[in-house]
Amino acid sequence: MKRFLYELTESWKIAAAQMVANKTRSMLTALGVIIGIVAVTLMGTAINGISTGFDKSMAVIGDDVLYISQRPWTRMNDWWNYRDRKKIRTEYADKINHAIAATPNSNLMIAVPTMSLLRSVKAGDNSVDGVFILGTTTDYTLISTLDCSEGRFFNELESRGGAEVCVVGYDVADAAFAGRSALDKKVLINGHSFKVIGTLSRQGTFLGLFSLDSIVVIPLPAFKKYFSAKSEADVRVKVRDKTHMADAVDELTGIMRRLRSLPPEKKDDFSINEQQAFKSTLDAVKTTIAIAGLFITGLSLFVGAIGIMNITFVSVKERTKEIGTRKALGARRRTILLQFLIESTALCLVGGLIGLTFAYLMCFGMAAAFPSFPIRFSFGLVIASMIVSVLTGLVSGIAPAWSASRLDPVTALRYE
Amino acid sequence: MSLVTHHSSLPLVIDIENITKEYVMGEEIIHALRGVTLQIRRNEYLAVMGPSGSGKSTLMNMLGCLDTPSSGRYEFNGKNVSEMDGDELATIRNREIGFVFQTFNLLPRSTSLRNVELPLIYAGIDPEEREERATQALTDVGLGDRLTHKPNELSGGQRQRVAIARALVNHPSIILADEPTGNLDSKTGEEIMALFESLYQQGNTVIVVTHEADIARHARRSVHLRDGVVESDELAPLPPPAAMAVAVESLGK
Ligand SMILES: Nc1ncnc2c1ncn2[C@@H]1O[C@H](COP(=O)(O)OP(=O)(O)OP(=O)(O)O)[C@@H](O)[C@H]1O
Ligand SMILES: [Mg+2]
């Protein structure tokens, strides 16, 4: 046991000396492993980042809300199949709420109508383009995680009466009023004047792709009056318990079919969307990244392993006489086997560490360049990379190490 | 073939009987050894001589358990070596045999100390004891001040001394040297032979292969090989006083 330990330390020392003596050669050989490790860590980091970013964004939007829309979210490619469906009307919200009230132990809590479009918002000389204008009722506060950092959301009266008041998102307040309070100021939406009665606290971005704070919320009647009354509407329905999502969807489907008076043989002419739909799209993205990453990783590790196997064979050849000498001095087969296995493993480990350093720097650079995209360089990835490196080293070293250990001492000593 | 035995009171270290070794090279079979019988006792000083190709190195490899005979019996310290597997032979080489090669065979990138420590690592000795014993062995061969030198920072004679220290460090039963002075000039060669002489005087068993009569003269017994058989096995007279003087002088250095 002790002997094994000493032989092990000795092998590491030899491996280190060997690498120091052949720096260029070692580095070139480790290149494949370096690239492989960079690929695997970047891939992992990207997947991690997307996942955490997604979860964060979902929490902001609220993952216990169902969206009744004309079209399903996930089917972008055959939208024409849904084009002729009847529009979702904001009046459904009230009817759904009646149905909910009439159902004992309903899985649903409340329905809220929304309409939205993108418009530019002006305040004095400042103009903000592409702001998400959301028309809804005061009940919207019950289904979203929005809250006001300043002022208040519009009340029942303003909501029903279609008062020309609005609640602005952080980005809008910031861009239009540049740090000064937006309260009681006027903003022009599409030329129509609204009074700011509240500012929303900051929500951040959705997956780093677009801001959730570029928003202005106005009462629904005002929206209908000043913007397109025919614009597409959604009804958002909050569920009571998100662990019973399927039941909630069934219940809501039933209510909607009754509202639309669909006979049993007809298919649904509306879509009930949930966050989960995003999740499956996201999973597809993650799988694509993983497959691409694993392919690149696998390929470069394969090439790297062959390079390392080759260089270890060269090393065995070059040091045949040394192997003979070691055997003459009492090295056993497994001693020699261990020595060359450790040499190839050390080479891979160094390659792995260099790869990790590169990947870390790249993540660091990316995080600096795109501060909104959530980048995670996790400890688990470091461990995984190290394991992958060691395995590559062992796999690529086994054949040359085996051949070295089988060398006949006399033949090895005679080798010039 | 006459069997000469010496100091018959001392135990046998090497006992080989009718050893043969054949090499197959394509169609041809080369008989490197054709039946060698030899007994070597503790604290003998033996020279193996003979023309090139007579089988000296082959015999040495056999005695040193680097190679196994094609036929014949070999007992080392009473243990039957011909039946041992690779690992057992490695252990014998590590504990019982000290090799000295014509080409020194030092690890080029390691210091003298690390070179001498190598057999101790394979023996599983603690690092502290390793360093202590390696330092002692190097001091014994007169290189106490060259511990951290690498082989390319040493002269040929010094390199061979490091190799001898390495052979000695595990206190082996025999020291096997195959043409240890072959790569050295004659003066340095004499110094190395003087070192072997003193090792012998301290009670070691020394076997030296050489084809130089001058070198062989240092030994107490010389075995001549020819075409893979023992041609003669004789006790040499004590070395002339002159040679003794050289030895004593070089020891003083
Ligand atoms: N591995 C081998 N394969 C084939 N033949 C071999 C091998 N080793 C030795 N021989 C042959 O065996 C014979 C004895 O060789 P050996 O090396 O023992 O001679 P030697 O007495 O040491 O000669 P030298 O004085 O030149 O070193 C030679 O004919 C040699 O060619
Ligand atoms: Mg020879």
XYZ file of C-alpha atoms and ligand atoms in Angstrom:
701
model
C 0.000 0.000 0.000
C 2.714 2.407 1.055
C 4.761 1.281 -1.877
C 1.849 2.009 -4.197
C 1.538 5.477 -2.703
C 5.231 6.205 -3.257
C 5.069 4.884 -6.789
C 2.054 7.107 -7.364
C 3.817 10.251 -6.159
C 6.864 9.271 -8.155
C 4.699 8.877 -11.263
C 3.197 12.343 -10.810
C 6.661 13.821 -10.447
C 7.837 12.071 -13.601
C 4.725 13.253 -15.446
C 5.303 16.837 -14.347
C 8.996 16.694 -15.291
C 8.078 15.167 -18.619
C 5.645 17.983 -19.377
C 8.098 20.664 -18.329
C 10.754 19.076 -20.521
C 8.445 18.947 -23.562
C 6.339 22.066 -23.116
C 5.423 22.770 -26.722
C 4.754 19.172 -27.539
C 2.549 18.753 -24.479
C 0.570 21.899 -25.169
C -0.070 20.998 -28.786
C -1.160 17.541 -27.748
C -3.477 18.890 -25.077
C -5.165 21.217 -27.557
C -7.933 18.760 -28.378
C -8.739 18.330 -24.711
C -8.598 22.099 -24.188
C -11.144 22.683 -26.952
C -13.308 19.846 -25.681
C -13.398 21.224 -22.175
C -14.093 24.757 -23.407
C -17.005 23.381 -25.454
C -18.457 21.352 -22.612
C -18.214 24.176 -20.081
C -19.612 26.820 -22.392
C -22.457 24.509 -23.263
C -23.198 23.824 -19.612
C -22.948 27.495 -18.778
C -25.356 28.416 -21.558
C -27.889 25.796 -20.481
C -27.565 26.813 -16.841
C -27.933 30.456 -17.751
C -31.012 29.882 -19.860
C -32.614 27.785 -17.148
C -32.027 30.234 -14.322
C -32.968 33.171 -16.509
C -36.110 31.404 -17.565
C -37.144 30.541 -14.041
C -36.551 34.101 -12.946
C -38.540 35.534 -15.856
C -41.352 33.045 -15.299
C -41.603 34.011 -11.676
C -42.038 37.636 -12.735
C -44.771 36.869 -15.231
C -46.413 34.455 -12.842
C -46.515 30.757 -13.502
C -50.027 30.225 -12.149
C -51.834 32.071 -14.924
C -53.587 30.581 -17.952
C -53.923 32.647 -21.120
C -57.002 32.247 -23.305
C -55.904 33.288 -26.774
C -56.873 32.813 -30.339
C -53.721 30.856 -31.124
C -51.478 28.487 -29.264
C -48.096 30.028 -28.363
C -45.953 27.207 -29.473
C -47.244 26.723 -33.005
C -45.628 29.483 -34.968
C -45.415 27.653 -38.266
C -49.075 26.946 -38.985
C -50.671 30.120 -37.702
C -53.010 30.257 -40.723
C -54.903 27.265 -39.287
C -55.933 29.506 -36.431
C -56.445 32.697 -38.407
C -60.152 32.169 -38.999
C -60.978 31.406 -35.406
C -63.321 33.758 -33.644
C -61.557 36.470 -31.662
C -61.276 36.268 -27.936
C -63.454 38.979 -26.506
C -62.756 40.895 -23.341
C -66.344 40.324 -22.204
C -65.489 36.655 -21.656
C -63.694 37.639 -18.485
C -66.862 38.625 -16.670
C -68.684 35.530 -17.870
C -65.846 33.295 -16.776
C -65.870 34.964 -13.386
C -69.585 34.221 -13.090
C -68.931 30.600 -13.979
C -66.146 30.410 -11.418
C -68.452 31.834 -8.757
C -71.098 29.273 -9.673
C -68.713 26.328 -9.424
C -68.072 24.934 -5.969
C -64.389 24.104 -5.346
C -63.362 25.694 -8.606
C -59.735 25.318 -9.608
C -59.824 28.828 -10.999
C -59.631 32.087 -9.097
C -60.231 35.045 -11.334
C -60.288 36.014 -15.008
C -58.922 39.352 -16.223
C -59.195 40.706 -19.779
C -56.166 42.240 -21.452
C -55.455 43.892 -24.778
C -52.074 45.015 -25.905
C -50.018 46.556 -28.656
C -46.723 48.341 -29.148
C -46.736 52.133 -29.363
C -44.350 54.972 -28.722
C -44.756 57.055 -25.595
C -43.862 60.732 -25.358
C -43.309 63.030 -22.404
C -42.301 66.542 -23.355
C -39.354 66.188 -25.721
C -38.578 62.633 -24.698
C -39.927 59.773 -26.707
C -39.765 56.038 -26.002
C -40.455 53.669 -28.884
C -41.937 50.210 -28.872
C -43.567 50.394 -25.494
C -45.888 47.547 -24.571
C -49.279 49.220 -24.013
C -51.458 46.991 -21.892
C -55.156 47.654 -21.450
C -56.720 45.832 -18.525
C -58.870 46.198 -15.435
C -57.962 46.919 -11.847
C -58.127 43.149 -11.206
C -54.840 42.845 -13.070
C -53.055 43.454 -9.771
C -54.582 40.203 -8.494
C -52.988 38.017 -11.159
C -49.587 39.591 -11.640
C -46.633 40.195 -9.407
C -46.548 43.859 -10.382
C -46.432 46.416 -7.645
C -45.982 50.137 -7.631
C -42.760 51.644 -6.394
C -44.464 55.032 -6.423
C -48.102 56.064 -6.664
C -50.790 53.420 -7.181
C -52.537 51.193 -9.705
C -55.839 52.494 -11.131
C -58.940 51.699 -9.082
C -62.267 50.099 -9.912
C -63.841 53.417 -10.813
C -61.052 54.530 -13.139
C -60.958 51.047 -14.594
C -64.643 50.887 -15.485
C -64.908 54.516 -16.494
C -61.939 54.346 -18.791
C -60.175 57.254 -17.103
C -57.183 58.644 -18.961
C -54.704 57.519 -16.332
C -51.748 55.171 -16.642
C -49.172 53.225 -14.684
C -45.724 53.272 -16.299
C -42.960 50.705 -16.163
C -39.490 51.473 -14.893
C -37.899 51.852 -18.319
C -40.577 54.245 -19.514
C -40.426 56.381 -16.382
C -36.665 56.428 -16.573
C -36.490 57.322 -20.257
C -39.299 59.841 -20.265
C -38.582 61.642 -16.999
C -34.895 60.905 -16.526
C -34.824 60.258 -12.815
C -37.436 62.796 -11.794
C -40.721 61.552 -10.418
C -43.234 60.675 -13.112
C -46.215 61.051 -10.800
C -48.987 63.355 -12.013
C -47.093 64.097 -15.232
C -48.704 63.708 -18.614
C -47.557 61.237 -21.229
C -48.737 61.050 -24.825
C -49.557 57.589 -26.111
C -50.212 57.656 -29.821
C -51.081 61.335 -29.418
C -53.516 60.802 -26.564
C -52.752 62.274 -23.198
C -52.692 60.116 -20.052
C -51.887 61.114 -16.494
C -49.293 59.012 -14.698
C -50.695 57.812 -11.370
C -48.112 55.156 -10.558
C -44.691 53.770 -11.420
C -44.040 50.020 -11.408
C -41.059 48.597 -9.612
C -38.374 47.128 -11.781
C -38.946 43.642 -13.223
C -35.790 43.033 -15.257
C -35.654 41.280 -18.588
C -37.219 38.209 -20.040
C -34.270 35.861 -20.649
C -32.192 38.924 -21.283
C -33.987 39.258 -24.582
C -36.410 42.090 -23.932
C -37.255 44.308 -21.030
C -40.321 43.650 -18.936
C -40.187 47.260 -17.803
C -40.973 48.889 -21.131
C -44.667 48.893 -20.362
C -47.575 51.263 -19.814
C -50.790 49.933 -18.258
C -54.074 51.775 -18.924
C -57.745 51.037 -18.204
C -59.324 48.749 -20.788
C -62.122 51.103 -21.902
C -59.546 53.798 -22.599
C -57.521 51.307 -24.596
C -60.561 50.380 -26.674
C -61.476 53.995 -27.177
C -58.118 55.313 -28.294
C -56.539 52.280 -29.865
C -57.945 49.492 -31.912
C -61.113 48.158 -30.338
C -60.633 45.221 -32.668
C -57.127 44.514 -31.465
C -56.558 40.983 -30.269
C -57.606 40.307 -26.740
C -56.499 37.727 -24.185
C -58.197 36.637 -21.046
C -55.808 35.736 -18.277
C -57.061 33.382 -15.609
C -55.290 32.794 -12.341
C -55.513 29.251 -11.002
C -55.992 28.423 -7.365
C -53.310 25.769 -7.091
C -50.652 25.443 -9.742
C -50.030 21.818 -8.849
C -53.485 21.080 -10.318
C -52.825 22.845 -13.592
C -54.386 20.128 -15.748
C -57.671 20.235 -13.816
C -57.716 23.994 -14.112
C -57.178 23.781 -17.878
C -60.004 21.222 -18.184
C -62.369 23.378 -16.185
C -61.527 26.480 -18.183
C -61.901 24.601 -21.469
C -65.385 23.538 -20.386
C -66.354 27.094 -19.500
C -65.023 28.423 -22.802
C -66.828 25.755 -24.863
C -70.070 26.705 -23.150
C -69.408 30.381 -23.804
C -68.789 29.636 -27.438
C -71.696 27.167 -27.552
C -69.575 24.475 -29.152
C -71.338 21.184 -29.763
C -69.374 18.174 -28.462
C -68.233 17.035 -31.915
C -66.522 20.360 -32.666
C -62.969 21.024 -31.782
C -61.921 23.912 -29.516
C -61.767 27.185 -31.428
C -59.570 28.891 -28.843
C -56.290 28.054 -27.152
C -55.473 27.889 -23.487
C -51.813 28.674 -23.061
C -49.637 28.269 -20.025
C -46.040 28.923 -19.097
C -45.405 25.223 -19.450
C -45.664 25.713 -23.188
C -42.622 27.996 -23.011
C -40.907 25.453 -20.929
C -41.161 22.771 -23.590
C -39.902 25.174 -26.267
C -37.084 26.036 -23.949
C -36.324 22.378 -23.337
C -36.039 21.926 -27.082
C -33.552 24.811 -27.213
C -31.593 23.350 -24.344
C -31.534 19.945 -26.008
C -30.261 21.499 -29.227
C -27.474 23.290 -27.378
C -26.647 20.125 -25.475
C -26.497 18.001 -28.607
C -24.361 20.536 -30.455
C -22.125 20.963 -27.413
C -21.762 17.254 -26.826
C -20.981 16.708 -30.488
C -18.210 19.313 -30.471
C -16.982 18.081 -27.109
C -17.036 14.469 -28.181
C -15.279 15.194 -31.421
C -12.520 17.302 -29.927
C -12.040 14.927 -27.014
C -11.828 12.047 -29.465
C -9.216 13.851 -31.542
C -7.492 14.929 -28.326
C -7.477 11.384 -26.987
C -5.901 10.061 -30.168
C -3.261 12.798 -30.014
C -2.478 11.933 -26.431
C -2.388 8.235 -27.149
C 0.044 8.944 -29.968
C 2.303 11.152 -27.873
C 2.289 8.599 -25.065
C 3.340 5.897 -27.549
C 6.141 8.220 -28.668
C 7.091 8.779 -25.056
C 7.200 5.034 -24.401
C 9.366 4.528 -27.475
C 11.739 7.345 -26.572
C 12.136 6.071 -23.067
C 12.363 2.363 -23.765
C 15.819 2.218 -22.242
C 14.595 4.091 -19.191
C 11.777 1.570 -18.838
C 14.365 -1.211 -19.006
C 16.459 0.485 -16.347
C 13.458 0.961 -14.089
C 12.556 -2.693 -14.477
C 16.127 -3.691 -13.668
C 15.870 -1.610 -10.499
C 12.694 -3.372 -9.418
C 9.785 -1.617 -11.116
C 6.953 -4.071 -11.601
C 4.608 -4.151 -14.562
C 1.910 -2.220 -12.780
C 4.474 0.403 -11.746
C 5.280 1.116 -15.373
C 1.601 0.916 -16.344
C 0.736 3.434 -13.661
C 3.551 5.744 -14.670
C 2.398 6.117 -18.270
C -1.282 6.189 -17.360
C -0.539 9.073 -15.048
C 1.488 10.807 -17.727
C -1.418 10.790 -20.155
C -3.861 11.704 -17.396
C -1.705 14.592 -16.216
C -1.544 15.868 -19.771
C -5.346 15.753 -20.033
C -5.793 17.338 -16.626
C -3.553 20.239 -17.552
C -5.443 20.551 -20.832
C -8.686 20.489 -18.866
C -7.495 23.184 -16.477
C -6.384 25.396 -19.350
C -9.727 24.782 -21.053
C -11.560 25.704 -17.864
C -9.544 28.889 -17.540
C -10.376 29.851 -21.110
C -14.047 29.020 -20.604
C -14.100 31.012 -17.381
C -12.538 34.036 -19.060
C -14.963 33.728 -21.965
C -17.942 33.569 -19.596
C -16.531 36.520 -17.733
C -16.206 38.446 -20.984
C -19.685 37.462 -22.096
C -21.180 38.463 -18.761
C -19.475 41.840 -19.115
C -20.662 42.266 -22.696
C -24.266 41.198 -22.072
C -24.968 42.023 -18.460
C -28.639 41.165 -18.820
C -28.058 37.580 -19.886
C -27.800 35.396 -16.812
C -24.467 33.559 -17.015
C -23.635 30.890 -14.495
C -20.195 29.302 -14.237
C -20.972 26.525 -11.841
C -18.765 24.462 -9.583
C -20.472 21.324 -10.860
C -19.152 22.095 -14.337
C -15.613 22.352 -13.000
C -15.931 18.935 -11.392
C -17.525 17.477 -14.517
C -14.710 18.850 -16.699
C -12.078 17.418 -14.403
C -13.746 14.013 -14.489
C -14.010 14.157 -18.278
C -10.317 15.104 -18.509
C -9.210 12.285 -16.243
C -11.316 9.763 -18.138
C -9.912 10.955 -21.458
C -6.413 10.621 -20.030
C -7.022 7.105 -18.790
C -8.664 5.956 -22.004
C -5.948 7.404 -24.223
C -3.119 6.209 -21.983
C -4.159 2.628 -21.464
C -2.838 1.177 -24.734
C 0.653 2.770 -24.635
C 0.956 2.192 -20.890
C 0.034 -1.444 -21.348
C 2.602 -1.912 -24.097
C 5.239 -0.245 -21.908
C 4.448 -2.490 -18.980
C 4.758 -5.599 -21.147
C 8.215 -4.691 -22.456
C 10.802 -7.361 -21.833
C 13.469 -5.844 -19.564
C 16.406 -7.176 -21.557
C 15.002 -6.012 -24.885
C 14.206 -2.626 -23.375
C 17.719 -2.279 -21.973
C 19.246 -3.140 -25.339
C 17.129 -0.519 -27.110
C 19.199 2.331 -28.490
C 34.714 -28.565 -16.959
C 36.095 -27.951 -13.550
C 33.933 -26.597 -10.774
C 35.906 -24.295 -8.570
C 34.476 -23.380 -5.212
C 35.862 -20.786 -2.872
C 35.483 -19.908 0.793
C 33.403 -23.046 1.023
C 32.302 -21.970 4.473
C 30.171 -19.123 3.052
C 26.623 -19.774 1.705
C 25.825 -20.083 -1.986
C 24.213 -17.015 -3.530
C 24.018 -18.265 -7.074
C 23.630 -21.855 -8.087
C 22.976 -22.492 -11.775
C 23.091 -25.837 -13.461
C 23.161 -26.526 -17.153
C 21.593 -23.209 -18.122
C 20.853 -22.696 -21.829
C 19.453 -19.724 -23.693
C 18.283 -19.739 -27.269
C 17.160 -16.845 -29.384
C 14.944 -17.533 -32.361
C 15.638 -15.170 -35.232
C 13.434 -16.142 -38.115
C 14.707 -19.497 -39.406
C 17.833 -19.405 -37.324
C 18.195 -20.428 -33.708
C 21.027 -18.689 -31.862
C 22.447 -20.597 -28.923
C 23.675 -17.797 -26.687
C 24.278 -20.164 -23.754
C 24.782 -23.888 -24.292
C 24.749 -25.284 -20.768
C 26.466 -23.209 -18.127
C 26.952 -24.493 -14.618
C 28.219 -22.054 -12.006
C 28.191 -21.619 -8.264
C 28.948 -18.304 -6.637
C 29.246 -17.870 -2.887
C 28.813 -14.817 -0.762
C 31.660 -12.309 -0.877
C 33.228 -13.551 -4.063
C 34.763 -11.213 -6.594
C 34.266 -12.750 -9.995
C 35.178 -11.603 -13.459
C 33.314 -12.997 -16.456
C 35.491 -12.858 -19.543
C 35.366 -13.990 -23.110
C 35.287 -12.755 -26.667
C 32.468 -10.701 -28.065
C 29.338 -12.733 -28.587
C 30.414 -15.481 -26.219
C 27.316 -14.988 -24.054
C 28.644 -12.844 -21.195
C 25.786 -10.349 -21.207
C 23.251 -13.110 -21.678
C 24.628 -14.861 -18.620
C 24.620 -11.647 -16.602
C 20.990 -10.952 -17.508
C 20.179 -14.454 -16.379
C 22.048 -14.076 -13.098
C 20.367 -10.714 -12.574
C 16.888 -12.223 -13.044
C 16.229 -9.913 -15.996
C 15.854 -12.934 -18.229
C 14.797 -16.514 -17.744
C 16.755 -19.470 -19.092
C 15.442 -21.641 -21.914
C 16.376 -24.663 -19.852
C 18.365 -25.484 -16.752
C 18.034 -24.780 -13.060
C 18.693 -21.495 -11.302
C 18.600 -21.080 -7.568
C 19.160 -17.652 -6.086
C 19.734 -17.647 -2.343
C 18.144 -21.073 -2.287
C 15.007 -19.936 -4.132
C 14.138 -21.408 -7.498
C 14.119 -18.451 -9.840
C 13.092 -20.302 -12.997
C 9.600 -20.733 -11.562
C 9.037 -17.109 -10.582
C 6.666 -14.732 -12.322
C 7.461 -11.202 -13.475
C 6.557 -9.473 -10.238
C 8.508 -11.890 -8.069
C 11.529 -11.412 -10.330
C 11.080 -7.642 -10.057
C 11.132 -7.941 -6.276
C 14.310 -10.063 -6.395
C 15.962 -7.497 -8.675
C 14.891 -4.720 -6.372
C 16.028 -6.277 -3.090
C 18.837 -8.661 -3.985
C 20.570 -7.394 -7.093
C 22.460 -4.212 -7.859
C 23.021 -3.526 -11.548
C 25.806 -1.407 -12.975
C 25.609 -0.819 -16.723
C 28.223 0.084 -19.282
C 26.128 3.109 -20.312
C 25.335 4.123 -16.693
C 21.576 4.257 -17.437
C 20.856 7.184 -15.164
C 17.623 9.143 -15.523
C 18.885 12.210 -17.371
C 16.595 14.797 -15.803
C 16.923 13.625 -12.211
C 19.543 14.597 -9.677
C 22.048 12.084 -8.324
C 19.985 11.838 -5.180
C 16.753 11.106 -7.054
C 18.512 8.547 -9.235
C 19.827 6.716 -6.212
C 16.458 6.901 -4.453
C 14.708 5.081 -7.287
C 15.207 1.478 -6.062
C 14.102 2.604 -2.599
C 10.848 3.973 -4.013
C 10.150 0.611 -5.613
C 10.973 -0.984 -2.252
C 8.385 1.209 -0.516
C 10.777 3.048 1.783
C 9.658 6.291 3.492
C 10.821 9.541 1.885
C 12.976 10.551 4.864
C 14.749 7.214 5.076
C 15.089 7.210 1.303
C 16.925 10.499 1.266
C 19.080 9.493 4.202
C 20.115 6.198 2.648
C 20.649 7.665 -0.821
C 22.811 10.420 0.645
C 24.803 7.820 2.547
C 25.287 5.662 -0.561
C 26.454 8.658 -2.582
C 28.823 9.682 0.190
C 30.184 6.116 0.268
C 31.164 6.333 -3.399
C 32.755 9.741 -2.843
C 29.964 11.926 -4.226
C 28.665 13.450 -1.016
C 29.100 16.863 -2.602
C 27.281 16.042 -5.843
C 23.817 15.212 -4.507
C 21.873 17.759 -6.531
C 23.832 17.435 -9.764
C 22.134 16.025 -12.807
C 23.931 13.408 -14.929
C 24.930 15.957 -17.597
C 26.628 17.995 -14.876
C 28.856 15.056 -13.920
C 31.911 13.415 -15.482
C 31.712 9.883 -16.852
C 33.432 8.432 -13.809
C 31.114 10.344 -11.485
C 28.107 9.108 -13.399
C 29.246 5.548 -12.972
C 29.725 6.207 -9.269
C 26.133 7.423 -9.038
C 25.075 4.215 -10.776
C 27.130 2.180 -8.305
C 25.567 4.062 -5.387
C 22.170 3.249 -6.898
C 23.147 -0.433 -7.145
C 24.270 -0.462 -3.516
C 21.552 1.545 -1.861
C 19.207 -1.396 -1.215
C 22.041 -3.553 0.223
C 21.770 -6.242 -2.456
C 23.191 -9.766 -2.189
C 25.155 -9.328 -5.412
C 26.424 -6.490 -7.559
C 26.359 -7.209 -11.289
C 28.390 -4.980 -13.557
C 28.389 -5.502 -17.329
C 31.495 -3.798 -18.699
C 31.306 -0.990 -16.131
C 34.469 0.637 -17.486
C 33.636 0.208 -21.162
C 32.699 3.853 -21.610
C 35.463 5.299 -19.445
C 39.100 6.144 -20.050
C 41.582 3.777 -18.476
C 42.433 5.987 -15.488
C 38.797 6.529 -14.567
C 38.225 2.843 -15.210
C 40.896 1.995 -12.673
C 39.199 4.239 -10.124
C 35.884 2.484 -10.679
C 37.593 -0.888 -10.316
C 39.154 0.308 -7.098
C 35.675 1.141 -5.886
C 34.535 -2.409 -6.677
C 37.584 -3.693 -4.874
C 36.637 -1.784 -1.749
C 33.031 -2.963 -2.011
C 34.402 -6.498 -2.134
C 36.609 -5.797 0.860
C 33.515 -4.658 2.761
C 31.962 -8.070 2.186
C 29.914 -7.577 -0.987
C 29.585 -10.140 -3.739
C 30.757 -8.585 -6.996
C 30.446 -9.977 -10.525
C 32.040 -7.966 -13.318
C 31.845 -8.666 -17.034
C 34.810 -7.468 -19.016
C 36.973 -8.446 -21.923
C 39.963 -6.542 -20.685
C 42.481 -8.681 -18.836
C 43.671 -5.574 -16.975
C 40.272 -5.097 -15.467
C 39.781 -8.782 -14.766
C 42.992 -8.847 -12.803
C 41.207 -7.075 -9.951
C 38.933 -10.064 -9.429
C 39.766 -13.097 -7.305
C 38.155 -15.546 -9.677
C 37.661 -15.420 -13.410
C 35.257 -17.362 -15.555
C 35.963 -17.523 -19.277
C 33.116 -18.076 -21.679
C 33.429 -19.181 -25.276
C 30.489 -19.840 -27.580
C 28.098 -20.052 -24.676
C 30.008 -22.517 -22.550
C 32.387 -22.060 -19.607
C 35.859 -22.541 -21.007
C 37.739 -22.073 -17.778
C 36.975 -21.129 -14.189
C 40.064 -20.245 -12.164
C 41.316 -18.448 -9.132
C 43.551 -15.545 -9.957
C 46.616 -14.772 -7.925
C 46.315 -11.785 -5.656
C 46.674 -8.592 -7.632
C 50.210 -7.262 -7.810
C 51.150 -4.669 -5.185
C 51.189 -1.966 -7.839
C 47.519 -2.424 -8.552
C 46.837 -2.403 -4.821
C 48.709 0.849 -4.524
C 46.607 2.463 -7.264
C 43.491 1.263 -5.531
C 44.539 2.605 -2.175
C 45.594 5.897 -3.697
C 42.327 6.452 -5.547
C 40.363 5.543 -2.451
C 42.125 8.319 -0.653
C 40.674 10.883 -3.058
N 17.882 -10.512 -28.043
C 18.662 -11.261 -28.828
N 18.180 -11.777 -29.958
C 18.944 -12.538 -30.732
N 20.189 -12.863 -30.459
C 20.734 -12.396 -29.343
C 19.990 -11.560 -28.460
N 20.785 -11.243 -27.413
C 21.958 -11.838 -27.655
N 21.947 -12.523 -28.804
C 23.039 -13.307 -29.349
O 23.538 -14.124 -28.326
C 24.938 -14.183 -28.415
C 25.555 -13.752 -27.091
O 25.317 -12.384 -26.910
P 25.868 -11.585 -25.653
O 25.299 -10.211 -25.716
O 25.623 -12.375 -24.433
O 27.434 -11.533 -25.947
P 28.566 -10.819 -25.097
O 29.484 -11.886 -24.666
O 27.991 -9.964 -24.066
O 29.291 -9.932 -26.207
P 29.942 -8.473 -26.029
O 31.282 -8.702 -25.409
O 30.076 -7.986 -27.436
O 29.025 -7.654 -25.218
C 25.356 -13.294 -29.566
O 25.605 -14.099 -30.679
C 24.179 -12.436 -29.807
O 24.056 -12.110 -31.161
Mg 27.838 -7.840 -23.631
